[in-house]
Amino acid sequence: MRHVNIGLIGAGTIGKGVVDSIIENGGLVEERTGISIVLKKVCDKDEKILKEIPHLNGVVMTHNAYDIINDEEIDIVIELIGGEYPAKEFIINALKKKKHVVTANKALLSHHWKELFRTASENRVSICFEASVGGGIPIIRALQESFISNKIEIIYGILNGTTNFILTMMDDNGYSFEDALSLAQKDGIAEANPELDVSGKDSAHKLAILALLGFGVEISLENIYTEGIKDISFHDIICAKSWGYAIKLLAVAKRSSSGIELRVHPTLIAEGHLLSNVKGADNAIFVKGDFVGESLLYGKGAGRRPTASAVMADVVSIAKHIVYAGVEFIMPYNLLNSSASFPLVNIEDIMLSYYLRFSVTDKPGVLAKISTVLADNDISIASMSQEDRKEFQTVPVVMITHKAREGNMRKAVNAIDGMDFVKSKTVVIRIEE
Amino acid sequence: MRHVNIGLIGAGTIGKGVVDSIIENGGLVEERTGISIVLKKVCDKDEKILKEIPHLNGVVMTHNAYDIINDEEIDIVIELIGGEYPAKEFIINALKKKKHVVTANKALLSHHWKELFRTASENRVSICFEASVGGGIPIIRALQESFISNKIEIIYGILNGTTNFILTMMDDNGYSFEDALSLAQKDGIAEANPELDVSGKDSAHKLAILALLGFGVEISLENIYTEGIKDISFHDIICAKSWGYAIKLLAVAKRSSSGIELRVHPTLIAEGHLLSNVKGADNAIFVKGDFVGESLLYGKGAGRRPTASAVMADVVSIAKHIVYAGVEFIMPYNLLNSSASFPLVNIEDIMLSYYLRFSVTDKPGVLAKISTVLADNDISIASMSQEDRKEFQTVPVVMITHKAREGNMRKAVNAIDGMDFVKSKTVVIRIEE
């Protein structure tokens, strides 16, 4: 039996899951691979967290990450502290010490992948990050290996469990955004500060990683148009449903003749589509490649055990390479040399259908004025409903448009929102067919 | 740029897809990996088929597989002729010549995996087979790598596109089995001799491969209970639907306290479940692991381009190992040394709910007699319907039972089918919750 030694930096939720995996299924991994994964050291700055880790035979607990990074016997460092700093310094130094690194840190990767990949490549070691997107869903391997001979045309992802849980609660149980968020926080699905999730930024971090792998193009986060779910009301969910749509926070990377679209925003998805049925904290990623066609990977997008499953997949992959291939690194860092350059499509230039909810005073001529502004901007209405006629009171008028240019839509809505019969900002939600 | 030379044996549907992939996306693979995949020789026994292959620069066409197997310059042999013979001889000899092998041959693998794996292991080369199950769906990699630190608890698969297409046509369009089969044949989805597909045997071959990887246990095909879809009528599909179920040909591998269940049969699946929405020739595999939880992989289960995508994933994986790792083989053949041994659960001992359709003469006392036989065998009825009362004519009586032992169900149905008021063999379809 060959041994591979690992050190774990960050023993919080997912870190504990990794320890559980080694305890519960280490023997199974030995049977399947002939390799024993040995946890040598665990580091956390928090004494209380370290105390909760089962004290396995011979495992050293430490508060100092450099006890792991400088340990000559450790082959693989797992970084699970999250956030950019000090995680970046720990990983860079581990790579320089010729240690393979496994990380779930999407914020770090999406901002600094080039520096991380370059350092790994220069030191001829691997940095693996299956756990950074979609929890236990094997989407990173799918893009890096399974779909490698495909031109990727579309990636659609429900990449954030918290927001999908909130939208599901609103849809299934009629909760308000605030009540659904409170429930998510109570259940440990949302963090005390949910900003990163509900703003769509967490999804944007993950989309940057997927687009990098799928399109081989360097992406800065500021190029991803990002809109969160805070403005979605129960009313919008009900209206969308009555027209056969579910509202999801969708991350979109799409290749077209004019370039690549990258965006994260609430989206109406037709009920027949598999993505519309992704419920609760689950995640799903839809990929269309020119050979493989339409594929969907679905599963638990977060949580201790699913994410630990992805971390351990990377650990075992690296371990197999260390033991059986005598390999120094498993990932060719060709992304670094990529000459690929695609224009990014400006959000103003995308063409989509739209859901619009106007809050207007119900009086004669209102609809004519709205329709005229839309028509002047080349926007045509596909369907319209105004449920409760209450003359001279504020009522919602809901429309679905045919495909229109986003820039025109913005101009039109801006003009309409300036009219005196409009009582609050018009809600605009994009539709993916 | 490093080159890896490949030889293709079998230039039919999928073989042509592989050639298309190299022509269309070879440059993309070079960009992504730094490796040029060079098609050196193509073999097919059929001159007409060879003539249809685009004659690329320098590619040698041959009728003799040994022109490829004995070529010292070829690194990877792709076998796509299908069937057990002569494919087995070709692969064994290629492995002995230290060539890596990529194959989509589920019939061969399910019967002879041990000999193939042993020969590969002894010669320190790889045999890869992502394309053997689920077309372009990356299920083999998921089980071998992504879920490697999971105890697999359940694998449910819709693994045969032909039968799923037939059942979908019956469900959506009210076709009879025969008409749906004819349409499938006309569309090139079913073969002229559809026996392997409609009998469930093709699904059983694929299940054997998945169960081998998931449970690490040697499986002979005769241990997989296999039942096809020929006896499913439109009437059953309508009845199932009225109770909220779809009928699918499901391959099941399930671990329980008493052992492993392995079976392929038509199955009622509740409409809320993702597997019930897999339409047409698509495939999907649901995997439950003790860490990753419930996962679903969905996509095109067959066809030229999706299957070629899976073949090329294996080719590129091996090529990366050849070029970057100096590796001789990437798959640790621990399955060969596995001491794992699980009892297989006898089909008579499984516990499921059942859908039953009796064809009986409608006269007083019939239901009482049926109910008594069921009760005597510990089978209780969950719901029942008898649509058209036509006294003294033959009518269908449809029931769904609570969970019962399969052996008891067989005994009961056997007894009932012997009664004089029963006009034709009772239809029994299993239900997965």
PDB file of N, CA and C in Angstrom, chain B residues 160-246:
ATOM      1  N   ASN B 160     -31.010   3.194 -22.352  1.00  0.00           N
ATOM      2  CA  ASN B 160     -31.224   2.780 -23.737  1.00  0.00           C
ATOM      3  C   ASN B 160     -32.139   3.784 -24.438  1.00  0.00           C
ATOM      4  N   GLY B 161     -31.577   4.496 -25.401  1.00  0.00           N
ATOM      5  CA  GLY B 161     -32.313   5.545 -26.096  1.00  0.00           C
ATOM      6  C   GLY B 161     -33.471   5.007 -26.923  1.00  0.00           C
ATOM      7  N   THR B 162     -33.296   3.846 -27.530  1.00  0.00           N
ATOM      8  CA  THR B 162     -34.336   3.282 -28.398  1.00  0.00           C
ATOM      9  C   THR B 162     -35.628   3.023 -27.622  1.00  0.00           C
ATOM     10  N   THR B 163     -35.497   2.336 -26.483  1.00  0.00           N
ATOM     11  CA  THR B 163     -36.699   2.012 -25.711  1.00  0.00           C
ATOM     12  C   THR B 163     -37.307   3.269 -25.101  1.00  0.00           C
ATOM     13  N   ASN B 164     -36.468   4.212 -24.704  1.00  0.00           N
ATOM     14  CA  ASN B 164     -37.034   5.443 -24.135  1.00  0.00           C
ATOM     15  C   ASN B 164     -37.773   6.246 -25.205  1.00  0.00           C
ATOM     16  N   PHE B 165     -37.241   6.216 -26.430  1.00  0.00           N
ATOM     17  CA  PHE B 165     -37.932   6.871 -27.541  1.00  0.00           C
ATOM     18  C   PHE B 165     -39.295   6.215 -27.775  1.00  0.00           C
ATOM     19  N   ILE B 166     -39.329   4.886 -27.785  1.00  0.00           N
ATOM     20  CA  ILE B 166     -40.588   4.159 -28.015  1.00  0.00           C
ATOM     21  C   ILE B 166     -41.608   4.494 -26.923  1.00  0.00           C
ATOM     22  N   LEU B 167     -41.178   4.441 -25.661  1.00  0.00           N
ATOM     23  CA  LEU B 167     -42.097   4.731 -24.552  1.00  0.00           C
ATOM     24  C   LEU B 167     -42.571   6.184 -24.597  1.00  0.00           C
ATOM     25  N   THR B 168     -41.683   7.095 -24.992  1.00  0.00           N
ATOM     26  CA  THR B 168     -42.073   8.505 -25.098  1.00  0.00           C
ATOM     27  C   THR B 168     -43.126   8.699 -26.194  1.00  0.00           C
ATOM     28  N   MET B 169     -42.937   8.035 -27.345  1.00  0.00           N
ATOM     29  CA  MET B 169     -43.902   8.137 -28.442  1.00  0.00           C
ATOM     30  C   MET B 169     -45.255   7.567 -28.032  1.00  0.00           C
ATOM     31  N   MET B 170     -45.225   6.474 -27.281  1.00  0.00           N
ATOM     32  CA  MET B 170     -46.478   5.879 -26.798  1.00  0.00           C
ATOM     33  C   MET B 170     -47.165   6.851 -25.842  1.00  0.00           C
ATOM     34  N   ASP B 171     -46.380   7.465 -24.960  1.00  0.00           N
ATOM     35  CA  ASP B 171     -46.918   8.345 -23.935  1.00  0.00           C
ATOM     36  C   ASP B 171     -47.422   9.659 -24.550  1.00  0.00           C
ATOM     37  N   ASP B 172     -46.573  10.315 -25.344  1.00  0.00           N
ATOM     38  CA  ASP B 172     -46.918  11.649 -25.856  1.00  0.00           C
ATOM     39  C   ASP B 172     -47.930  11.591 -27.000  1.00  0.00           C
ATOM     40  N   ASN B 173     -47.820  10.572 -27.851  1.00  0.00           N
ATOM     41  CA  ASN B 173     -48.617  10.572 -29.074  1.00  0.00           C
ATOM     42  C   ASN B 173     -49.609   9.414 -29.190  1.00  0.00           C
ATOM     43  N   GLY B 174     -49.692   8.600 -28.150  1.00  0.00           N
ATOM     44  CA  GLY B 174     -50.659   7.513 -28.172  1.00  0.00           C
ATOM     45  C   GLY B 174     -50.337   6.391 -29.150  1.00  0.00           C
ATOM     46  N   TYR B 175     -49.073   6.259 -29.554  1.00  0.00           N
ATOM     47  CA  TYR B 175     -48.678   5.174 -30.454  1.00  0.00           C
ATOM     48  C   TYR B 175     -48.769   3.823 -29.763  1.00  0.00           C
ATOM     49  N   SER B 176     -49.016   2.778 -30.556  1.00  0.00           N
ATOM     50  CA  SER B 176     -48.840   1.418 -30.045  1.00  0.00           C
ATOM     51  C   SER B 176     -47.345   1.125 -30.017  1.00  0.00           C
ATOM     52  N   PHE B 177     -46.967   0.067 -29.277  1.00  0.00           N
ATOM     53  CA  PHE B 177     -45.560  -0.342 -29.241  1.00  0.00           C
ATOM     54  C   PHE B 177     -45.038  -0.566 -30.656  1.00  0.00           C
ATOM     55  N   GLU B 178     -45.829  -1.274 -31.488  1.00  0.00           N
ATOM     56  CA  GLU B 178     -45.380  -1.619 -32.843  1.00  0.00           C
ATOM     57  C   GLU B 178     -45.182  -0.364 -33.699  1.00  0.00           C
ATOM     58  N   ASP B 179     -46.129   0.579 -33.626  1.00  0.00           N
ATOM     59  CA  ASP B 179     -46.007   1.798 -34.427  1.00  0.00           C
ATOM     60  C   ASP B 179     -44.816   2.649 -33.960  1.00  0.00           C
ATOM     61  N   ALA B 180     -44.644   2.717 -32.645  1.00  0.00           N
ATOM     62  CA  ALA B 180     -43.521   3.506 -32.112  1.00  0.00           C
ATOM     63  C   ALA B 180     -42.196   2.880 -32.547  1.00  0.00           C
ATOM     64  N   LEU B 181     -42.140   1.548 -32.530  1.00  0.00           N
ATOM     65  CA  LEU B 181     -40.915   0.854 -32.964  1.00  0.00           C
ATOM     66  C   LEU B 181     -40.632   1.130 -34.439  1.00  0.00           C
ATOM     67  N   SER B 182     -41.685   1.065 -35.271  1.00  0.00           N
ATOM     68  CA  SER B 182     -41.511   1.340 -36.702  1.00  0.00           C
ATOM     69  C   SER B 182     -40.954   2.740 -36.922  1.00  0.00           C
ATOM     70  N   LEU B 183     -41.520   3.714 -36.195  1.00  0.00           N
ATOM     71  CA  LEU B 183     -41.055   5.091 -36.329  1.00  0.00           C
ATOM     72  C   LEU B 183     -39.584   5.200 -35.914  1.00  0.00           C
ATOM     73  N   ALA B 184     -39.248   4.519 -34.814  1.00  0.00           N
ATOM     74  CA  ALA B 184     -37.855   4.543 -34.331  1.00  0.00           C
ATOM     75  C   ALA B 184     -36.924   3.961 -35.387  1.00  0.00           C
ATOM     76  N   GLN B 185     -37.389   2.894 -36.061  1.00  0.00           N
ATOM     77  CA  GLN B 185     -36.556   2.283 -37.109  1.00  0.00           C
ATOM     78  C   GLN B 185     -36.415   3.229 -38.298  1.00  0.00           C
ATOM     79  N   LYS B 186     -37.532   3.881 -38.652  1.00  0.00           N
ATOM     80  CA  LYS B 186     -37.496   4.817 -39.775  1.00  0.00           C
ATOM     81  C   LYS B 186     -36.545   5.986 -39.481  1.00  0.00           C
ATOM     82  N   ASP B 187     -36.531   6.435 -38.219  1.00  0.00           N
ATOM     83  CA  ASP B 187     -35.683   7.581 -37.840  1.00  0.00           C
ATOM     84  C   ASP B 187     -34.234   7.183 -37.547  1.00  0.00           C
ATOM     85  N   GLY B 188     -33.926   5.883 -37.716  1.00  0.00           N
ATOM     86  CA  GLY B 188     -32.552   5.442 -37.448  1.00  0.00           C
ATOM     87  C   GLY B 188     -32.230   5.337 -35.974  1.00  0.00           C
ATOM     88  N   ILE B 189     -33.260   5.395 -35.122  1.00  0.00           N
ATOM     89  CA  ILE B 189     -33.038   5.303 -33.669  1.00  0.00           C
ATOM     90  C   ILE B 189     -33.029   3.840 -33.226  1.00  0.00           C
ATOM     91  N   ALA B 190     -33.829   2.996 -33.925  1.00  0.00           N
ATOM     92  CA  ALA B 190     -33.811   1.560 -33.627  1.00  0.00           C
ATOM     93  C   ALA B 190     -33.176   0.820 -34.808  1.00  0.00           C
ATOM     94  N   GLU B 191     -32.520  -0.283 -34.509  1.00  0.00           N
ATOM     95  CA  GLU B 191     -31.921  -1.092 -35.582  1.00  0.00           C
ATOM     96  C   GLU B 191     -32.976  -1.981 -36.214  1.00  0.00           C
ATOM     97  N   ALA B 192     -32.627  -2.512 -37.405  1.00  0.00           N
ATOM     98  CA  ALA B 192     -33.535  -3.410 -38.106  1.00  0.00           C
ATOM     99  C   ALA B 192     -33.938  -4.568 -37.198  1.00  0.00           C
ATOM    100  N   ASN B 193     -32.960  -5.133 -36.482  1.00  0.00           N
ATOM    101  CA  ASN B 193     -33.280  -6.131 -35.464  1.00  0.00           C
ATOM    102  C   ASN B 193     -33.177  -5.461 -34.097  1.00  0.00           C
ATOM    103  N   PRO B 194     -34.327  -5.097 -33.519  1.00  0.00           N
ATOM    104  CA  PRO B 194     -34.305  -4.280 -32.294  1.00  0.00           C
ATOM    105  C   PRO B 194     -34.225  -5.114 -31.016  1.00  0.00           C
ATOM    106  N   GLU B 195     -34.036  -6.429 -31.165  1.00  0.00           N
ATOM    107  CA  GLU B 195     -34.132  -7.349 -30.034  1.00  0.00           C
ATOM    108  C   GLU B 195     -33.251  -6.939 -28.840  1.00  0.00           C
ATOM    109  N   LEU B 196     -31.976  -6.616 -29.115  1.00  0.00           N
ATOM    110  CA  LEU B 196     -31.034  -6.289 -28.039  1.00  0.00           C
ATOM    111  C   LEU B 196     -31.550  -5.107 -27.201  1.00  0.00           C
ATOM    112  N   ASP B 197     -32.160  -4.133 -27.881  1.00  0.00           N
ATOM    113  CA  ASP B 197     -32.681  -2.961 -27.181  1.00  0.00           C
ATOM    114  C   ASP B 197     -33.983  -3.258 -26.442  1.00  0.00           C
ATOM    115  N   VAL B 198     -34.994  -3.736 -27.174  1.00  0.00           N
ATOM    116  CA  VAL B 198     -36.325  -3.851 -26.555  1.00  0.00           C
ATOM    117  C   VAL B 198     -36.395  -4.964 -25.511  1.00  0.00           C
ATOM    118  N   SER B 199     -35.482  -5.918 -25.586  1.00  0.00           N
ATOM    119  CA  SER B 199     -35.462  -6.996 -24.584  1.00  0.00           C
ATOM    120  C   SER B 199     -34.855  -6.528 -23.267  1.00  0.00           C
ATOM    121  N   GLY B 200     -34.243  -5.343 -23.266  1.00  0.00           N
ATOM    122  CA  GLY B 200     -33.569  -4.850 -22.061  1.00  0.00           C
ATOM    123  C   GLY B 200     -32.119  -5.307 -21.945  1.00  0.00           C
ATOM    124  N   LYS B 201     -31.652  -6.159 -22.887  1.00  0.00           N
ATOM    125  CA  LYS B 201     -30.291  -6.715 -22.756  1.00  0.00           C
ATOM    126  C   LYS B 201     -29.211  -5.641 -22.879  1.00  0.00           C
ATOM    127  N   ASP B 202     -29.420  -4.691 -23.792  1.00  0.00           N
ATOM    128  CA  ASP B 202     -28.438  -3.613 -23.939  1.00  0.00           C
ATOM    129  C   ASP B 202     -28.314  -2.833 -22.630  1.00  0.00           C
ATOM    130  N   SER B 203     -29.446  -2.561 -21.991  1.00  0.00           N
ATOM    131  CA  SER B 203     -29.416  -1.871 -20.695  1.00  0.00           C
ATOM    132  C   SER B 203     -28.700  -2.715 -19.644  1.00  0.00           C
ATOM    133  N   ALA B 204     -28.909  -4.038 -19.701  1.00  0.00           N
ATOM    134  CA  ALA B 204     -28.257  -4.927 -18.727  1.00  0.00           C
ATOM    135  C   ALA B 204     -26.735  -4.912 -18.909  1.00  0.00           C
ATOM    136  N   HIS B 205     -26.276  -4.902 -20.171  1.00  0.00           N
ATOM    137  CA  HIS B 205     -24.832  -4.796 -20.439  1.00  0.00           C
ATOM    138  C   HIS B 205     -24.266  -3.542 -19.778  1.00  0.00           C
ATOM    139  N   LYS B 206     -24.989  -2.432 -19.967  1.00  0.00           N
ATOM    140  CA  LYS B 206     -24.496  -1.156 -19.432  1.00  0.00           C
ATOM    141  C   LYS B 206     -24.556  -1.140 -17.903  1.00  0.00           C
ATOM    142  N   LEU B 207     -25.638  -1.723 -17.356  1.00  0.00           N
ATOM    143  CA  LEU B 207     -25.757  -1.773 -15.895  1.00  0.00           C
ATOM    144  C   LEU B 207     -24.615  -2.583 -15.286  1.00  0.00           C
ATOM    145  N   ALA B 208     -24.217  -3.662 -15.968  1.00  0.00           N
ATOM    146  CA  ALA B 208     -23.115  -4.491 -15.460  1.00  0.00           C
ATOM    147  C   ALA B 208     -21.848  -3.649 -15.326  1.00  0.00           C
ATOM    148  N   ILE B 209     -21.596  -2.777 -16.302  1.00  0.00           N
ATOM    149  CA  ILE B 209     -20.396  -1.924 -16.261  1.00  0.00           C
ATOM    150  C   ILE B 209     -20.508  -0.910 -15.122  1.00  0.00           C
ATOM    151  N   LEU B 210     -21.671  -0.271 -14.985  1.00  0.00           N
ATOM    152  CA  LEU B 210     -21.847   0.730 -13.920  1.00  0.00           C
ATOM    153  C   LEU B 210     -21.751   0.087 -12.539  1.00  0.00           C
ATOM    154  N   ALA B 211     -22.338  -1.100 -12.395  1.00  0.00           N
ATOM    155  CA  ALA B 211     -22.330  -1.760 -11.080  1.00  0.00           C
ATOM    156  C   ALA B 211     -20.915  -2.212 -10.729  1.00  0.00           C
ATOM    157  N   LEU B 212     -20.176  -2.650 -11.732  1.00  0.00           N
ATOM    158  CA  LEU B 212     -18.776  -3.025 -11.515  1.00  0.00           C
ATOM    159  C   LEU B 212     -18.000  -1.837 -10.956  1.00  0.00           C
ATOM    160  N   LEU B 213     -18.167  -0.667 -11.568  1.00  0.00           N
ATOM    161  CA  LEU B 213     -17.440   0.519 -11.110  1.00  0.00           C
ATOM    162  C   LEU B 213     -17.988   1.042  -9.786  1.00  0.00           C
ATOM    163  N   GLY B 214     -19.300   1.006  -9.632  1.00  0.00           N
ATOM    164  CA  GLY B 214     -19.914   1.591  -8.439  1.00  0.00           C
ATOM    165  C   GLY B 214     -19.741   0.730  -7.201  1.00  0.00           C
ATOM    166  N   PHE B 215     -19.873  -0.590  -7.387  1.00  0.00           N
ATOM    167  CA  PHE B 215     -19.844  -1.482  -6.230  1.00  0.00           C
ATOM    168  C   PHE B 215     -18.577  -2.334  -6.179  1.00  0.00           C
ATOM    169  N   GLY B 216     -17.775  -2.283  -7.231  1.00  0.00           N
ATOM    170  CA  GLY B 216     -16.513  -3.026  -7.230  1.00  0.00           C
ATOM    171  C   GLY B 216     -16.722  -4.518  -7.142  1.00  0.00           C
ATOM    172  N   VAL B 217     -17.806  -4.979  -7.684  1.00  0.00           N
ATOM    173  CA  VAL B 217     -18.136  -6.388  -7.533  1.00  0.00           C
ATOM    174  C   VAL B 217     -18.355  -6.981  -8.920  1.00  0.00           C
ATOM    175  N   GLU B 218     -17.829  -8.165  -9.090  1.00  0.00           N
ATOM    176  CA  GLU B 218     -17.926  -8.833 -10.383  1.00  0.00           C
ATOM    177  C   GLU B 218     -19.371  -9.238 -10.650  1.00  0.00           C
ATOM    178  N   ILE B 219     -19.821  -8.920 -11.820  1.00  0.00           N
ATOM    179  CA  ILE B 219     -21.215  -9.197 -12.133  1.00  0.00           C
ATOM    180  C   ILE B 219     -21.313 -10.023 -13.404  1.00  0.00           C
ATOM    181  N   SER B 220     -22.000 -11.142 -13.325  1.00  0.00           N
ATOM    182  CA  SER B 220     -22.274 -11.833 -14.590  1.00  0.00           C
ATOM    183  C   SER B 220     -23.674 -11.418 -15.032  1.00  0.00           C
ATOM    184  N   LEU B 221     -23.790 -11.329 -16.340  1.00  0.00           N
ATOM    185  CA  LEU B 221     -25.048 -10.830 -16.886  1.00  0.00           C
ATOM    186  C   LEU B 221     -26.237 -11.666 -16.437  1.00  0.00           C
ATOM    187  N   GLU B 222     -26.021 -12.962 -16.250  1.00  0.00           N
ATOM    188  CA  GLU B 222     -27.165 -13.802 -15.878  1.00  0.00           C
ATOM    189  C   GLU B 222     -27.692 -13.466 -14.479  1.00  0.00           C
ATOM    190  N   ASN B 223     -26.885 -12.712 -13.709  1.00  0.00           N
ATOM    191  CA  ASN B 223     -27.365 -12.296 -12.387  1.00  0.00           C
ATOM    192  C   ASN B 223     -28.218 -11.036 -12.430  1.00  0.00           C
ATOM    193  N   ILE B 224     -28.313 -10.416 -13.611  1.00  0.00           N
ATOM    194  CA  ILE B 224     -29.150  -9.219 -13.723  1.00  0.00           C
ATOM    195  C   ILE B 224     -30.524  -9.629 -14.232  1.00  0.00           C
ATOM    196  N   TYR B 225     -31.534  -9.473 -13.393  1.00  0.00           N
ATOM    197  CA  TYR B 225     -32.899  -9.778 -13.827  1.00  0.00           C
ATOM    198  C   TYR B 225     -33.276  -8.791 -14.924  1.00  0.00           C
ATOM    199  N   THR B 226     -33.689  -9.280 -16.079  1.00  0.00           N
ATOM    200  CA  THR B 226     -33.895  -8.411 -17.237  1.00  0.00           C
ATOM    201  C   THR B 226     -35.237  -8.681 -17.899  1.00  0.00           C
ATOM    202  N   GLU B 227     -36.001  -7.615 -18.069  1.00  0.00           N
ATOM    203  CA  GLU B 227     -37.331  -7.706 -18.660  1.00  0.00           C
ATOM    204  C   GLU B 227     -37.477  -6.525 -19.620  1.00  0.00           C
ATOM    205  N   GLY B 228     -37.943  -6.779 -20.824  1.00  0.00           N
ATOM    206  CA  GLY B 228     -38.053  -5.719 -21.843  1.00  0.00           C
ATOM    207  C   GLY B 228     -39.377  -4.992 -21.811  1.00  0.00           C
ATOM    208  N   ILE B 229     -39.633  -4.229 -22.877  1.00  0.00           N
ATOM    209  CA  ILE B 229     -40.827  -3.363 -22.868  1.00  0.00           C
ATOM    210  C   ILE B 229     -41.938  -3.847 -23.792  1.00  0.00           C
ATOM    211  N   LYS B 230     -41.769  -5.053 -24.366  1.00  0.00           N
ATOM    212  CA  LYS B 230     -42.724  -5.515 -25.380  1.00  0.00           C
ATOM    213  C   LYS B 230     -44.160  -5.642 -24.868  1.00  0.00           C
ATOM    214  N   ASP B 231     -44.303  -5.922 -23.574  1.00  0.00           N
ATOM    215  CA  ASP B 231     -45.659  -6.150 -23.057  1.00  0.00           C
ATOM    216  C   ASP B 231     -46.330  -4.880 -22.545  1.00  0.00           C
ATOM    217  N   ILE B 232     -45.656  -3.742 -22.683  1.00  0.00           N
ATOM    218  CA  ILE B 232     -46.257  -2.493 -22.213  1.00  0.00           C
ATOM    219  C   ILE B 232     -47.245  -1.992 -23.270  1.00  0.00           C
ATOM    220  N   SER B 233     -48.472  -1.748 -22.844  1.00  0.00           N
ATOM    221  CA  SER B 233     -49.472  -1.252 -23.795  1.00  0.00           C
ATOM    222  C   SER B 233     -49.747   0.228 -23.529  1.00  0.00           C
ATOM    223  N   PHE B 234     -50.334   0.864 -24.519  1.00  0.00           N
ATOM    224  CA  PHE B 234     -50.740   2.254 -24.374  1.00  0.00           C
ATOM    225  C   PHE B 234     -51.674   2.407 -23.172  1.00  0.00           C
ATOM    226  N   HIS B 235     -52.519   1.383 -22.987  1.00  0.00           N
ATOM    227  CA  HIS B 235     -53.447   1.393 -21.858  1.00  0.00           C
ATOM    228  C   HIS B 235     -52.711   1.535 -20.519  1.00  0.00           C
ATOM    229  N   ASP B 236     -51.609   0.798 -20.381  1.00  0.00           N
ATOM    230  CA  ASP B 236     -50.832   0.867 -19.134  1.00  0.00           C
ATOM    231  C   ASP B 236     -50.239   2.255 -18.949  1.00  0.00           C
ATOM    232  N   ILE B 237     -49.770   2.827 -20.044  1.00  0.00           N
ATOM    233  CA  ILE B 237     -49.155   4.154 -19.957  1.00  0.00           C
ATOM    234  C   ILE B 237     -50.179   5.194 -19.502  1.00  0.00           C
ATOM    235  N   ILE B 238     -51.406   5.085 -20.041  1.00  0.00           N
ATOM    236  CA  ILE B 238     -52.487   6.011 -19.658  1.00  0.00           C
ATOM    237  C   ILE B 238     -52.875   5.829 -18.191  1.00  0.00           C
ATOM    238  N   CYS B 239     -53.025   4.579 -17.782  1.00  0.00           N
ATOM    239  CA  CYS B 239     -53.384   4.299 -16.380  1.00  0.00           C
ATOM    240  C   CYS B 239     -52.315   4.827 -15.441  1.00  0.00           C
ATOM    241  N   ALA B 240     -51.048   4.545 -15.785  1.00  0.00           N
ATOM    242  CA  ALA B 240     -49.938   4.998 -14.932  1.00  0.00           C
ATOM    243  C   ALA B 240     -49.975   6.515 -14.828  1.00  0.00           C
ATOM    244  N   LYS B 241     -50.199   7.180 -15.952  1.00  0.00           N
ATOM    245  CA  LYS B 241     -50.219   8.633 -15.972  1.00  0.00           C
ATOM    246  C   LYS B 241     -51.334   9.181 -15.084  1.00  0.00           C
ATOM    247  N   SER B 242     -52.505   8.518 -15.137  1.00  0.00           N
ATOM    248  CA  SER B 242     -53.628   9.013 -14.340  1.00  0.00           C
ATOM    249  C   SER B 242     -53.318   8.924 -12.842  1.00  0.00           C
ATOM    250  N   TRP B 243     -52.385   8.043 -12.479  1.00  0.00           N
ATOM    251  CA  TRP B 243     -51.964   7.966 -11.067  1.00  0.00           C
ATOM    252  C   TRP B 243     -50.682   8.749 -10.806  1.00  0.00           C
ATOM    253  N   GLY B 244     -50.234   9.526 -11.808  1.00  0.00           N
ATOM    254  CA  GLY B 244     -49.066  10.388 -11.581  1.00  0.00           C
ATOM    255  C   GLY B 244     -47.723   9.707 -11.814  1.00  0.00           C
ATOM    256  N   TYR B 245     -47.697   8.725 -12.702  1.00  0.00           N
ATOM    257  CA  TYR B 245     -46.438   8.037 -12.984  1.00  0.00           C
ATOM    258  C   TYR B 245     -46.137   8.025 -14.485  1.00  0.00           C
ATOM    259  N   ALA B 246     -44.853   7.980 -14.830  1.00  0.00           N
ATOM    260  CA  ALA B 246     -44.438   7.675 -16.195  1.00  0.00           C
ATOM    261  C   ALA B 246     -43.812   6.281 -16.188  1.00  0.00           C
TER     262      ALA B 246
END
